[in-house]
PDB file of N, CA and C in Angstrom:
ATOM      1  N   UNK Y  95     -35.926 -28.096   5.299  1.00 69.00           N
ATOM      2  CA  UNK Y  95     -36.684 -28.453   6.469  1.00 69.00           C
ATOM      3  C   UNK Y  95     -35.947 -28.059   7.752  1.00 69.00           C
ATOM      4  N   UNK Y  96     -34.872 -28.493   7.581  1.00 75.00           N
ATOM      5  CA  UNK Y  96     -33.437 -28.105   8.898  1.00 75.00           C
ATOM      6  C   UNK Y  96     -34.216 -26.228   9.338  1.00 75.00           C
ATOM      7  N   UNK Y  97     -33.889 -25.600   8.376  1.00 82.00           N
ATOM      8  CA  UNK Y  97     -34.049 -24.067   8.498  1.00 82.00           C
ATOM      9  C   UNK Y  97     -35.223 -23.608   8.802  1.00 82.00           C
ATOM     10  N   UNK Y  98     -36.441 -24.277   8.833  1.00 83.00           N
ATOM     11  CA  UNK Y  98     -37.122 -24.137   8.949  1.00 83.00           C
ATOM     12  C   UNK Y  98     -37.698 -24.776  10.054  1.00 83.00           C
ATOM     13  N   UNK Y  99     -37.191 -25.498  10.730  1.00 78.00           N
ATOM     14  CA  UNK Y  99     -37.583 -26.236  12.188  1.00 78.00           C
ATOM     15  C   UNK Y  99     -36.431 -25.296  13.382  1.00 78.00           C
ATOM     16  N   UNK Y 100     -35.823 -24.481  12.706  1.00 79.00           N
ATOM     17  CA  UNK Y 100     -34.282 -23.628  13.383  1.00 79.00           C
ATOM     18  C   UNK Y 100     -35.465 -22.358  13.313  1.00 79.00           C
ATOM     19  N   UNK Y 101     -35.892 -22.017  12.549  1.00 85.00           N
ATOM     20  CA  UNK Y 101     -36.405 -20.571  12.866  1.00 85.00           C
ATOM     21  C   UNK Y 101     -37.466 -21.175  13.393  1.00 85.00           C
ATOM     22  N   UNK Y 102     -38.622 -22.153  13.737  1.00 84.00           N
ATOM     23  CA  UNK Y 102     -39.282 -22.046  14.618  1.00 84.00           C
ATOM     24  C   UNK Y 102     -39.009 -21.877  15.954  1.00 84.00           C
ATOM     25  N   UNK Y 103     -37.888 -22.652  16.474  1.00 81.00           N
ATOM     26  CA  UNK Y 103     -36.895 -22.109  17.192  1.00 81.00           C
ATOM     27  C   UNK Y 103     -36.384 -21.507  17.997  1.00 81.00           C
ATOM     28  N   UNK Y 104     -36.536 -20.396  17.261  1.00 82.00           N
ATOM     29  CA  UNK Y 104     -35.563 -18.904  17.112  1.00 82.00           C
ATOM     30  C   UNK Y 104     -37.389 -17.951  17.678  1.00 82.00           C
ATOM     31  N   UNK Y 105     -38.387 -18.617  16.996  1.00 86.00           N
ATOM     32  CA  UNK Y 105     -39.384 -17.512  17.143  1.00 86.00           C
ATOM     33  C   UNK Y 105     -40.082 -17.955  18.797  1.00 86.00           C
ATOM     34  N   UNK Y 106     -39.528 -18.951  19.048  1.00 82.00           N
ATOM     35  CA  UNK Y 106     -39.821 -19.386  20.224  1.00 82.00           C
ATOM     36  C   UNK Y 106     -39.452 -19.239  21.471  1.00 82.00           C
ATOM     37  N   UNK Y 107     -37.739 -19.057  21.292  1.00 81.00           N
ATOM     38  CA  UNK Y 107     -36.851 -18.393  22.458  1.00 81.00           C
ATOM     39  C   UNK Y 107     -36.817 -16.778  22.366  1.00 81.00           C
ATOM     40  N   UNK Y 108     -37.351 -16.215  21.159  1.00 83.00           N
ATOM     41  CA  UNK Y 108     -37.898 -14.830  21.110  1.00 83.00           C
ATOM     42  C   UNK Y 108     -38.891 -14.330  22.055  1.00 83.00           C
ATOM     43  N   UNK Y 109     -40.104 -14.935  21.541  1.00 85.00           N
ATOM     44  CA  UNK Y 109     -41.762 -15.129  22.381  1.00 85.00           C
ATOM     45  C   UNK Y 109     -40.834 -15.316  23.826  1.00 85.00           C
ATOM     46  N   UNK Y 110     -40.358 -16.270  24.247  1.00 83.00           N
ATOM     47  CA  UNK Y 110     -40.451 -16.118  25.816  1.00 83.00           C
ATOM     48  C   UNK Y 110     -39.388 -15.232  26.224  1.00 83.00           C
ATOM     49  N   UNK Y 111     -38.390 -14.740  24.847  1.00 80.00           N
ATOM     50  CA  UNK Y 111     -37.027 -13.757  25.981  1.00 80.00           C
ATOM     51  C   UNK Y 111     -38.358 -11.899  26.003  1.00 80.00           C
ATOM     52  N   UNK Y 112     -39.361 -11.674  25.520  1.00 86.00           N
ATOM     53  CA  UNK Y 112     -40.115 -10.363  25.211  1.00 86.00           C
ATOM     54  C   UNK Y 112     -41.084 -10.618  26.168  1.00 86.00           C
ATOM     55  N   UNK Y 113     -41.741 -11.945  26.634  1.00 86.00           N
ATOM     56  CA  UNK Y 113     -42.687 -12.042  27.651  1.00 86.00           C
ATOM     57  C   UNK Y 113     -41.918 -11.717  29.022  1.00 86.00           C
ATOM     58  N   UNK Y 114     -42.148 -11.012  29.968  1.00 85.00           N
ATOM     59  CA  UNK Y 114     -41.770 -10.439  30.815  1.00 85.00           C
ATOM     60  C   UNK Y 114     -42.554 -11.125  32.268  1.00 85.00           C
ATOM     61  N   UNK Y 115     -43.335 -12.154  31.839  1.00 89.00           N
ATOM     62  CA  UNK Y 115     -43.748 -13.303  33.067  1.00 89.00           C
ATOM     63  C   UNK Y 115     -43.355 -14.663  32.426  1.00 89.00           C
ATOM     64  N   UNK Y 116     -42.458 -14.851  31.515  1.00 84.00           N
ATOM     65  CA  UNK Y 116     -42.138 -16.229  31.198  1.00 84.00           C
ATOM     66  C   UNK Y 116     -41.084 -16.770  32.017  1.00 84.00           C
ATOM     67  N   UNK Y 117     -41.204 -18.150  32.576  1.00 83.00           N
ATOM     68  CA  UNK Y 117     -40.487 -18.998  33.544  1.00 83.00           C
ATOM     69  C   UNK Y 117     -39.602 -20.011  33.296  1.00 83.00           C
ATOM     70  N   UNK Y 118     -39.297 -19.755  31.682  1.00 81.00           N
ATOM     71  CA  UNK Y 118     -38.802 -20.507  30.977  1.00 81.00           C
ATOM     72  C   UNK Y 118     -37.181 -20.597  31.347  1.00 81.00           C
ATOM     73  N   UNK Y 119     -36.628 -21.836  31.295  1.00 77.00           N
ATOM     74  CA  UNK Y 119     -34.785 -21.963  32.156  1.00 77.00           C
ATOM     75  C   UNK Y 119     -34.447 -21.918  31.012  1.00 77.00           C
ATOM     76  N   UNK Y 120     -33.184 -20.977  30.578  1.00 76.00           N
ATOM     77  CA  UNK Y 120     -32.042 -20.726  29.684  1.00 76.00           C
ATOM     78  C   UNK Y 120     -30.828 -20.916  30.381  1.00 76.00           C
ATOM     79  N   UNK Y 121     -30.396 -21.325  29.583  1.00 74.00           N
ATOM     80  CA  UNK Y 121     -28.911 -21.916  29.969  1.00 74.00           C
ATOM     81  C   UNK Y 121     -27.874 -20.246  29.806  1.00 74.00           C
ATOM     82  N   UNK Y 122     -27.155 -19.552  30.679  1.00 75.00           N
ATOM     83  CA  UNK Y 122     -26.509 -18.420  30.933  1.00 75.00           C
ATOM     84  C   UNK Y 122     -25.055 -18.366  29.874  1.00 75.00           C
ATOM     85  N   UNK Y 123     -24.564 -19.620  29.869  1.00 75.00           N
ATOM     86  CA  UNK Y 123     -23.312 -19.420  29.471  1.00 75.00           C
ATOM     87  C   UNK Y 123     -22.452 -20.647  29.490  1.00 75.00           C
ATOM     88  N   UNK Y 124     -21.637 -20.809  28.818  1.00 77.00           N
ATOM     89  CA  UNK Y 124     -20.414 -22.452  28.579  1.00 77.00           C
ATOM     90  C   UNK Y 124     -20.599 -23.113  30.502  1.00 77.00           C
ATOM     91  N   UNK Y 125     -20.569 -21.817  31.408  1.00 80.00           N
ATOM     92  CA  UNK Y 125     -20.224 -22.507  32.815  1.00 80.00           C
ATOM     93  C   UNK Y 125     -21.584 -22.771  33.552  1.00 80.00           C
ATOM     94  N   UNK Y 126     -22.512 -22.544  32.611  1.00 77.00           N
ATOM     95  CA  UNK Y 126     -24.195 -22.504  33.127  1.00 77.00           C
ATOM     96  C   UNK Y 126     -24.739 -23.159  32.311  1.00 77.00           C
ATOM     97  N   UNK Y 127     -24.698 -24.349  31.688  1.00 77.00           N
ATOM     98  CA  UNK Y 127     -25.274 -24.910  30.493  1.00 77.00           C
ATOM     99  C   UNK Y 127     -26.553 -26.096  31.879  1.00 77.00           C
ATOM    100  N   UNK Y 128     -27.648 -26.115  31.899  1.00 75.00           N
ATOM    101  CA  UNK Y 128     -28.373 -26.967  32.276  1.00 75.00           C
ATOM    102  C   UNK Y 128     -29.345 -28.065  30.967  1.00 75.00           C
ATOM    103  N   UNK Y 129     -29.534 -29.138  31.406  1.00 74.00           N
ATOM    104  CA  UNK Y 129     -29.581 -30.311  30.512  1.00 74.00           C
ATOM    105  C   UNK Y 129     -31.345 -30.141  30.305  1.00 74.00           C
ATOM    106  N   UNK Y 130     -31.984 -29.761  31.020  1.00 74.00           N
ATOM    107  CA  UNK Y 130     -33.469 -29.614  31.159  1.00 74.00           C
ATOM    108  C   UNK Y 130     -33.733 -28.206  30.376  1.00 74.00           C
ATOM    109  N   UNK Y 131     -33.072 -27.336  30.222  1.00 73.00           N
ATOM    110  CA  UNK Y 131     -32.934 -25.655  29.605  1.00 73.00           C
ATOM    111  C   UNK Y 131     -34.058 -26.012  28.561  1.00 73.00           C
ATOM    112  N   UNK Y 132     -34.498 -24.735  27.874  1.00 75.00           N
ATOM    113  CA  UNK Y 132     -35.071 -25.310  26.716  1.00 75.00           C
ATOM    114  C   UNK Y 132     -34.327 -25.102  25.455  1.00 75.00           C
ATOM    115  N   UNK Y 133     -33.360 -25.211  25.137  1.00 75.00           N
ATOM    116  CA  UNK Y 133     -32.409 -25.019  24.339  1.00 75.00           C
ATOM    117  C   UNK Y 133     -31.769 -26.143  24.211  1.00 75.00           C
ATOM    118  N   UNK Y 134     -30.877 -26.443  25.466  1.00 78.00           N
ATOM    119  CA  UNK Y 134     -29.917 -27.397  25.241  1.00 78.00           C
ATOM    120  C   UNK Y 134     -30.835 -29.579  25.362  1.00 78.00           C
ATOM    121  N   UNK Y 135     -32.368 -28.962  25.933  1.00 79.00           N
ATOM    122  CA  UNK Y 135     -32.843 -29.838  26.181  1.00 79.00           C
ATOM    123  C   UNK Y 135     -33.097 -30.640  24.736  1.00 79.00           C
ATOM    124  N   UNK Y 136     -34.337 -29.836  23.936  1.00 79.00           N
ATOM    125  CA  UNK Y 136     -34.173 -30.071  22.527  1.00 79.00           C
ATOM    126  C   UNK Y 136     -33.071 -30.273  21.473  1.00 79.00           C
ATOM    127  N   UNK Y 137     -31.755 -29.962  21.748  1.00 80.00           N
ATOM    128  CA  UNK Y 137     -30.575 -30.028  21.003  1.00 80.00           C
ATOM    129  C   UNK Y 137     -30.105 -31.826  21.252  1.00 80.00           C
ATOM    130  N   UNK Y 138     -30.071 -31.694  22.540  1.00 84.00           N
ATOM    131  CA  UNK Y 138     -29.851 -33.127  22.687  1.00 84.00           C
ATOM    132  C   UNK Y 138     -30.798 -34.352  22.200  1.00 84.00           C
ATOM    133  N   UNK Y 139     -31.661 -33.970  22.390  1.00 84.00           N
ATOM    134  CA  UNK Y 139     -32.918 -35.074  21.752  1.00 84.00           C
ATOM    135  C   UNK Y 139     -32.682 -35.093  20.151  1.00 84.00           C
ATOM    136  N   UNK Y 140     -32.483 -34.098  19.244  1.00 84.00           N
ATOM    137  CA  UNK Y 140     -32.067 -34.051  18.275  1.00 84.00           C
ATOM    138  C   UNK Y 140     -30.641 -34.524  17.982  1.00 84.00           C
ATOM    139  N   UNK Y 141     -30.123 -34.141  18.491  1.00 89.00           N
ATOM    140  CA  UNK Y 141     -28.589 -35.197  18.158  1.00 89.00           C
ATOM    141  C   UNK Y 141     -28.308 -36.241  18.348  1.00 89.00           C
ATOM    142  N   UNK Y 142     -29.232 -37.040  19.015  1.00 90.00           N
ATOM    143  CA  UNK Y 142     -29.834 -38.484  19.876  1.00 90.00           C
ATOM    144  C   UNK Y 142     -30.434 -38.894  18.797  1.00 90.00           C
ATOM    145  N   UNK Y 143     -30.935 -38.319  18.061  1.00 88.00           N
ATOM    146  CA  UNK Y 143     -32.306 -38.871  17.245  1.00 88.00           C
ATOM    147  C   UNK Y 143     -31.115 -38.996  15.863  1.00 88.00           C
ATOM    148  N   UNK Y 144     -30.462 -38.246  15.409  1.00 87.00           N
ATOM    149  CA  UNK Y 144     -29.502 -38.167  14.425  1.00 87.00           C
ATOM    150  C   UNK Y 144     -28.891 -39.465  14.516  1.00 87.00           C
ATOM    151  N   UNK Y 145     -27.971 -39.384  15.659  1.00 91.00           N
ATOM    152  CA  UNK Y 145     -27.269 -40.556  16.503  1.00 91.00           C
ATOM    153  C   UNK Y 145     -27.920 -41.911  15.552  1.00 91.00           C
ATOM    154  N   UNK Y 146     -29.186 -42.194  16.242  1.00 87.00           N
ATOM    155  CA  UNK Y 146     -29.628 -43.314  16.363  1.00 87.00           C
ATOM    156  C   UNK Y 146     -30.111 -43.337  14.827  1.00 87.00           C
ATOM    157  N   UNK Y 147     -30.302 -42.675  14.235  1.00 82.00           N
ATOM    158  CA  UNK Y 147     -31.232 -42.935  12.732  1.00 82.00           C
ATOM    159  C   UNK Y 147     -29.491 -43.521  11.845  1.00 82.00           C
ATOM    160  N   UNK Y 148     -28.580 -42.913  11.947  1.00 84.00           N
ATOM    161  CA  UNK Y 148     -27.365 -43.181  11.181  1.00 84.00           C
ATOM    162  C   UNK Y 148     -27.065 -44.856  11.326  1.00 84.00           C
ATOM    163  N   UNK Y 149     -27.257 -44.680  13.127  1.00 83.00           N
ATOM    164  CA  UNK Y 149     -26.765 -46.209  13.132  1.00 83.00           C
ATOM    165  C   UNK Y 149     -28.069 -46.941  13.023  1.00 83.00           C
ATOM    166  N   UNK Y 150     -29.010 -46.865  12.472  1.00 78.00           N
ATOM    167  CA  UNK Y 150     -30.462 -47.830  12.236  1.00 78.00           C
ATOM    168  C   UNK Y 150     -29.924 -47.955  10.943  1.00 78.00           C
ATOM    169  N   UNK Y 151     -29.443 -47.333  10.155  1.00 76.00           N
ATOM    170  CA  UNK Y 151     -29.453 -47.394   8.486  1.00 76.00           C
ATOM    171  C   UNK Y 151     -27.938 -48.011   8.359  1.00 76.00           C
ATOM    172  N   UNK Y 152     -26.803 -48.084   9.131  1.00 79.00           N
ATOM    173  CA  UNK Y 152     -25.698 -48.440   9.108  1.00 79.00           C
ATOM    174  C   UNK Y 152     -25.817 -49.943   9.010  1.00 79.00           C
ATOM    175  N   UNK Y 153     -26.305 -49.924  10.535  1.00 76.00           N
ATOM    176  CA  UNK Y 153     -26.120 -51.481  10.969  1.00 76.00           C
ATOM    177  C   UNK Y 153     -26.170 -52.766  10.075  1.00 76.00           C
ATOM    178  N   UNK Y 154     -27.707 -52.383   9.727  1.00 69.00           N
ATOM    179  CA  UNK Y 154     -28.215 -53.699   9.330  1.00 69.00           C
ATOM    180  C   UNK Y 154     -27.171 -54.270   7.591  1.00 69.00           C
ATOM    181  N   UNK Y 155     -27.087 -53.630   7.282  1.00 66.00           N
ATOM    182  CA  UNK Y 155     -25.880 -53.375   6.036  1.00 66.00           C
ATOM    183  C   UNK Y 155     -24.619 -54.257   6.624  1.00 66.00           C
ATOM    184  N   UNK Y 156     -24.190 -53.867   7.742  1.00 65.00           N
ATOM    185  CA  UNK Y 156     -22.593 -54.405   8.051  1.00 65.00           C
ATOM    186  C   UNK Y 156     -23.228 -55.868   8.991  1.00 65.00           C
ATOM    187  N   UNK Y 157     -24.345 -55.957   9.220  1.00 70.00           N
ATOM    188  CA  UNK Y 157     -24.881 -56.932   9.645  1.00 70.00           C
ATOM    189  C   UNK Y 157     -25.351 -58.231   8.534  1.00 70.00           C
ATOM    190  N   UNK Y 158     -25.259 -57.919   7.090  1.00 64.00           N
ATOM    191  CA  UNK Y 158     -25.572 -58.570   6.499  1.00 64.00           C
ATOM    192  C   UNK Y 158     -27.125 -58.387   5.565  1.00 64.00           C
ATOM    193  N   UNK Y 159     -27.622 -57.724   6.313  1.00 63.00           N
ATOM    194  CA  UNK Y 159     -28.867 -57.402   5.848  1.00 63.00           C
ATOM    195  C   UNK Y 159     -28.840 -56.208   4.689  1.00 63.00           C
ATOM    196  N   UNK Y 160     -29.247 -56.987   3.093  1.00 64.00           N
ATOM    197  CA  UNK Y 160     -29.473 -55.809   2.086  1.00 64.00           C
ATOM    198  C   UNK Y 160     -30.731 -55.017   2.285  1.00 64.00           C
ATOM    199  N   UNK Y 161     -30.740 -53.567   2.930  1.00 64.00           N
ATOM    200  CA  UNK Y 161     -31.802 -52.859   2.761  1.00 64.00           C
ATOM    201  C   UNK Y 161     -31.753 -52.181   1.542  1.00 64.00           C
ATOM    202  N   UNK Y 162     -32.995 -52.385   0.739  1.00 69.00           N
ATOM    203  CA  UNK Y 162     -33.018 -51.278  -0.509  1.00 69.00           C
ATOM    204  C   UNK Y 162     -33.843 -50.046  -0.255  1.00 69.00           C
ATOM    205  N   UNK Y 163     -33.459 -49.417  -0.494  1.00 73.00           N
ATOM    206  CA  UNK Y 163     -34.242 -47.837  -0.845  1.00 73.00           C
ATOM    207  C   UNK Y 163     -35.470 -47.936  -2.023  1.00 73.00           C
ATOM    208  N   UNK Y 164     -36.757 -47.499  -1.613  1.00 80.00           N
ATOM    209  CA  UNK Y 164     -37.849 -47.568  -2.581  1.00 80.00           C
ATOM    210  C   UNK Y 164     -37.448 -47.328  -4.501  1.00 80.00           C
ATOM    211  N   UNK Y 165     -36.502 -46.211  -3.620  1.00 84.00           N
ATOM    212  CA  UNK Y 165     -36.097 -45.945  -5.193  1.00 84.00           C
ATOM    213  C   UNK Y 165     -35.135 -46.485  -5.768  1.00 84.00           C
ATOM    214  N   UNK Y 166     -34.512 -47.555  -5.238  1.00 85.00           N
ATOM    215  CA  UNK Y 166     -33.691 -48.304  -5.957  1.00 85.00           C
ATOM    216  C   UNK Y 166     -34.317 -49.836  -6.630  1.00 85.00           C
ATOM    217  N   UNK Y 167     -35.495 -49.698  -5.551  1.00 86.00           N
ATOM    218  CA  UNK Y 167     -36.687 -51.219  -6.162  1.00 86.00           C
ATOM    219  C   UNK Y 167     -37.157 -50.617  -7.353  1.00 86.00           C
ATOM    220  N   UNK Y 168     -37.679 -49.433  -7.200  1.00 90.00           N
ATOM    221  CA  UNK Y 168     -38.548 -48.674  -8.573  1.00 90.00           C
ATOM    222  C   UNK Y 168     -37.827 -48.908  -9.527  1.00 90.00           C
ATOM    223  N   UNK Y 169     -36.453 -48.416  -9.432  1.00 92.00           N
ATOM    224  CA  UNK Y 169     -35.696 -48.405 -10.687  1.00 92.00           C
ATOM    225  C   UNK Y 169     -35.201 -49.470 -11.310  1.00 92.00           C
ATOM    226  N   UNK Y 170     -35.280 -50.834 -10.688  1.00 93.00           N
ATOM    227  CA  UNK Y 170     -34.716 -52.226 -10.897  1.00 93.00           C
ATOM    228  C   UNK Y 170     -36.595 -52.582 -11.442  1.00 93.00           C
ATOM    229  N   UNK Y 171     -37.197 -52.738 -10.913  1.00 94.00           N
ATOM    230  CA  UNK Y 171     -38.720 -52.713 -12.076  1.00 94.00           C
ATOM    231  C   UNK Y 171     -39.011 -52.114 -12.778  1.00 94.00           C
ATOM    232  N   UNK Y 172     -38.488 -50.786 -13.282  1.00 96.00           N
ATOM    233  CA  UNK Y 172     -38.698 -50.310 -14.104  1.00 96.00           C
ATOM    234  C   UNK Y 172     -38.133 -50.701 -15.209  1.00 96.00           C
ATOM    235  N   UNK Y 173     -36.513 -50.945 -15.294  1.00 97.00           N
ATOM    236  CA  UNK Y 173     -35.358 -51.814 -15.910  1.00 97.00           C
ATOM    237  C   UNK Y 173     -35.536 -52.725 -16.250  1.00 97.00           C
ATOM    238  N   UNK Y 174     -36.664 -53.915 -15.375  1.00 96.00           N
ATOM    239  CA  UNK Y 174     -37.282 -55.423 -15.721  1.00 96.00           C
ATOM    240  C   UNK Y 174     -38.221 -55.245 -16.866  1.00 96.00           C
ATOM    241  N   UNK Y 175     -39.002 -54.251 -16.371  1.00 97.00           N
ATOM    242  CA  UNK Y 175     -40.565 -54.381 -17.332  1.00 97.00           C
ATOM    243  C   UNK Y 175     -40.408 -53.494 -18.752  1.00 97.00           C
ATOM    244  N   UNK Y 176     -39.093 -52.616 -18.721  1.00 97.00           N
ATOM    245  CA  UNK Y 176     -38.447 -52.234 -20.164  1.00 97.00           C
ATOM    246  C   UNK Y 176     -37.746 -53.472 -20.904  1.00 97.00           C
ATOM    247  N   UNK Y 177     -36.857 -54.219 -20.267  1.00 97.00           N
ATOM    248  CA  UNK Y 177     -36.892 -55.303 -21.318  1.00 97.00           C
ATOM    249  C   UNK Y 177     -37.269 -56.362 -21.515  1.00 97.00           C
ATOM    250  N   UNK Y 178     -38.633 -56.877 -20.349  1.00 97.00           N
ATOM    251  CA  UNK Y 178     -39.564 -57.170 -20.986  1.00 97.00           C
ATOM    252  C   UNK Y 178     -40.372 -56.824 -22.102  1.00 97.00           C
ATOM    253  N   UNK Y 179     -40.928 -55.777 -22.089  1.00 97.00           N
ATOM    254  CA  UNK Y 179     -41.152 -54.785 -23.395  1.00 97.00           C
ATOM    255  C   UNK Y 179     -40.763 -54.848 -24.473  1.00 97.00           C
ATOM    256  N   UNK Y 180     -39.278 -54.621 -24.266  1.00 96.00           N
ATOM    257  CA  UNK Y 180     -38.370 -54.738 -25.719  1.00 96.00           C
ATOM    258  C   UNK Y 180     -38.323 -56.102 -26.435  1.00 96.00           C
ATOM    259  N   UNK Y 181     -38.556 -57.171 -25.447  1.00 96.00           N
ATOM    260  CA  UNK Y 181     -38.474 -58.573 -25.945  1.00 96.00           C
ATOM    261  C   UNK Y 181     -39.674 -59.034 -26.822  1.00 96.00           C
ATOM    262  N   UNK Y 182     -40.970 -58.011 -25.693  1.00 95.00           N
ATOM    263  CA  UNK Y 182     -42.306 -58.432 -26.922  1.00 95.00           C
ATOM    264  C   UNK Y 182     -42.353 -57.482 -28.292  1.00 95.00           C
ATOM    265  N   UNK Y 183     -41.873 -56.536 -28.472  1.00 94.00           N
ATOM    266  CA  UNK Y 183     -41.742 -56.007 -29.326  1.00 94.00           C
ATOM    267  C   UNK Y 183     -41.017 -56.169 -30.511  1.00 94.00           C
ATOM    268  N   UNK Y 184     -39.872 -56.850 -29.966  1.00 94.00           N
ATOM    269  CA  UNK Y 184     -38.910 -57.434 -30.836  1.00 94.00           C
ATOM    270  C   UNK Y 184     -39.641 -59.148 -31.535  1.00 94.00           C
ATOM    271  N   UNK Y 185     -40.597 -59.508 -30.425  1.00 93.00           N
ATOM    272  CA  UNK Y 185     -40.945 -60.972 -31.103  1.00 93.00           C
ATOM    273  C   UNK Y 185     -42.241 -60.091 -31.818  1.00 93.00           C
ATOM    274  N   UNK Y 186     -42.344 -59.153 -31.595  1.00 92.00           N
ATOM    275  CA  UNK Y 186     -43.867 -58.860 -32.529  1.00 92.00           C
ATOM    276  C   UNK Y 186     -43.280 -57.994 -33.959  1.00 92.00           C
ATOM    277  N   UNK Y 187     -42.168 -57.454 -34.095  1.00 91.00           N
ATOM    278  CA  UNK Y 187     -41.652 -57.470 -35.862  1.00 91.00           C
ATOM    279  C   UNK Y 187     -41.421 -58.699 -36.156  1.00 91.00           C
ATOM    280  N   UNK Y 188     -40.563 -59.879 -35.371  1.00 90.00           N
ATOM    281  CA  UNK Y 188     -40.050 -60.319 -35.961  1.00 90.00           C
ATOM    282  C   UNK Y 188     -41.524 -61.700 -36.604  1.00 90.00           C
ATOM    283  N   UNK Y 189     -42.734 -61.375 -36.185  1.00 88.00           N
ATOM    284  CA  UNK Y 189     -44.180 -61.857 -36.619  1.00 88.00           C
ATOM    285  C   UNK Y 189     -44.709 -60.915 -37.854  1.00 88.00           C
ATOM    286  N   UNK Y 190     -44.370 -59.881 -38.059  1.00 87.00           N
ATOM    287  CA  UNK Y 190     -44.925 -58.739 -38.745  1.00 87.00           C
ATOM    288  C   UNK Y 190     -43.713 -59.373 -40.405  1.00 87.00           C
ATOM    289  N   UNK Y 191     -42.190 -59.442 -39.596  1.00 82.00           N
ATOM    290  CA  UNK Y 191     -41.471 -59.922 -40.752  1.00 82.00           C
ATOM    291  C   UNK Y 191     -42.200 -60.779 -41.606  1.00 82.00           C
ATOM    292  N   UNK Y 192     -42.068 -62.011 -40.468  1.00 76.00           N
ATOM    293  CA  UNK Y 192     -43.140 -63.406 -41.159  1.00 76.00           C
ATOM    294  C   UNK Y 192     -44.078 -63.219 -41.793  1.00 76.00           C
ATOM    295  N   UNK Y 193     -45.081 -62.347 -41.585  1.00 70.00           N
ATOM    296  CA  UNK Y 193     -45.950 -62.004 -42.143  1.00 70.00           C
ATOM    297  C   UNK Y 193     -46.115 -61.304 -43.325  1.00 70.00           C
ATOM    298  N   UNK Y 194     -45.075 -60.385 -43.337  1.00 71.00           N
ATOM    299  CA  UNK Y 194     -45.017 -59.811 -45.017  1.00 71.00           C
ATOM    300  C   UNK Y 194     -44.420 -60.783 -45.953  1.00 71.00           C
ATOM    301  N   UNK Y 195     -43.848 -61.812 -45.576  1.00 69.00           N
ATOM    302  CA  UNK Y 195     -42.558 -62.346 -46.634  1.00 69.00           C
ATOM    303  C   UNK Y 195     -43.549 -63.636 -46.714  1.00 69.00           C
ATOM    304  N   UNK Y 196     -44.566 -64.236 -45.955  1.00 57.00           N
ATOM    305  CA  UNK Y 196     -45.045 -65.132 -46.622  1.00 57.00           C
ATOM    306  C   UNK Y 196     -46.596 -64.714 -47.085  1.00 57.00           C
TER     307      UNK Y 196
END
């Protein structure tokens, strides 16, 4: 997904560096970097957004709060309702036993 949100991108600062009436602000160089650019503008919102998703999933953990992952509920019900299973199965030979021997 990364590579593919990077070459949209890429086809975007293309389109406006070949349009020859585009008004679009690029940042020149390390001593010309502007915060509004369309480059460095989107970079930051994305590393902001990174930022903040790490510490949304951090926090609540060192805060005390167990968050589970869907797929860690799935797999703990799945684990329940297998040996549930195994338990009726096991009481249904051990009826089938009873049943042949008397």
């Amino acid at each position: 997904n990364a590579r593919m949100f990077a070459l949209s991108w890429q086809a975007y600062f293309t389109m406006c560096f070949l349009n020859p009436r585009n008004t679009v602000v690029f940042s020149r160089g390390f001593k010309d970097i502007s915060l509004y650019g369309a480059a460095i503008g989107p970079l930051m919102g994305t590393i902001g957004g990174i930022i903040l998703s790490v510490l949304i999933n951090i926090l609540p953990e060192s805060l005390g709060f167990g968050v589970q992952s869907a797929l860690v509920t799935a797999q703990e019900l799945t684990i329940s309702v297998a040996w549930a299973e195994g338990k009726l199965w096991k009481r249904f030979l051990a009826q089938c036993e009873v049943g042949w021997q008397g």
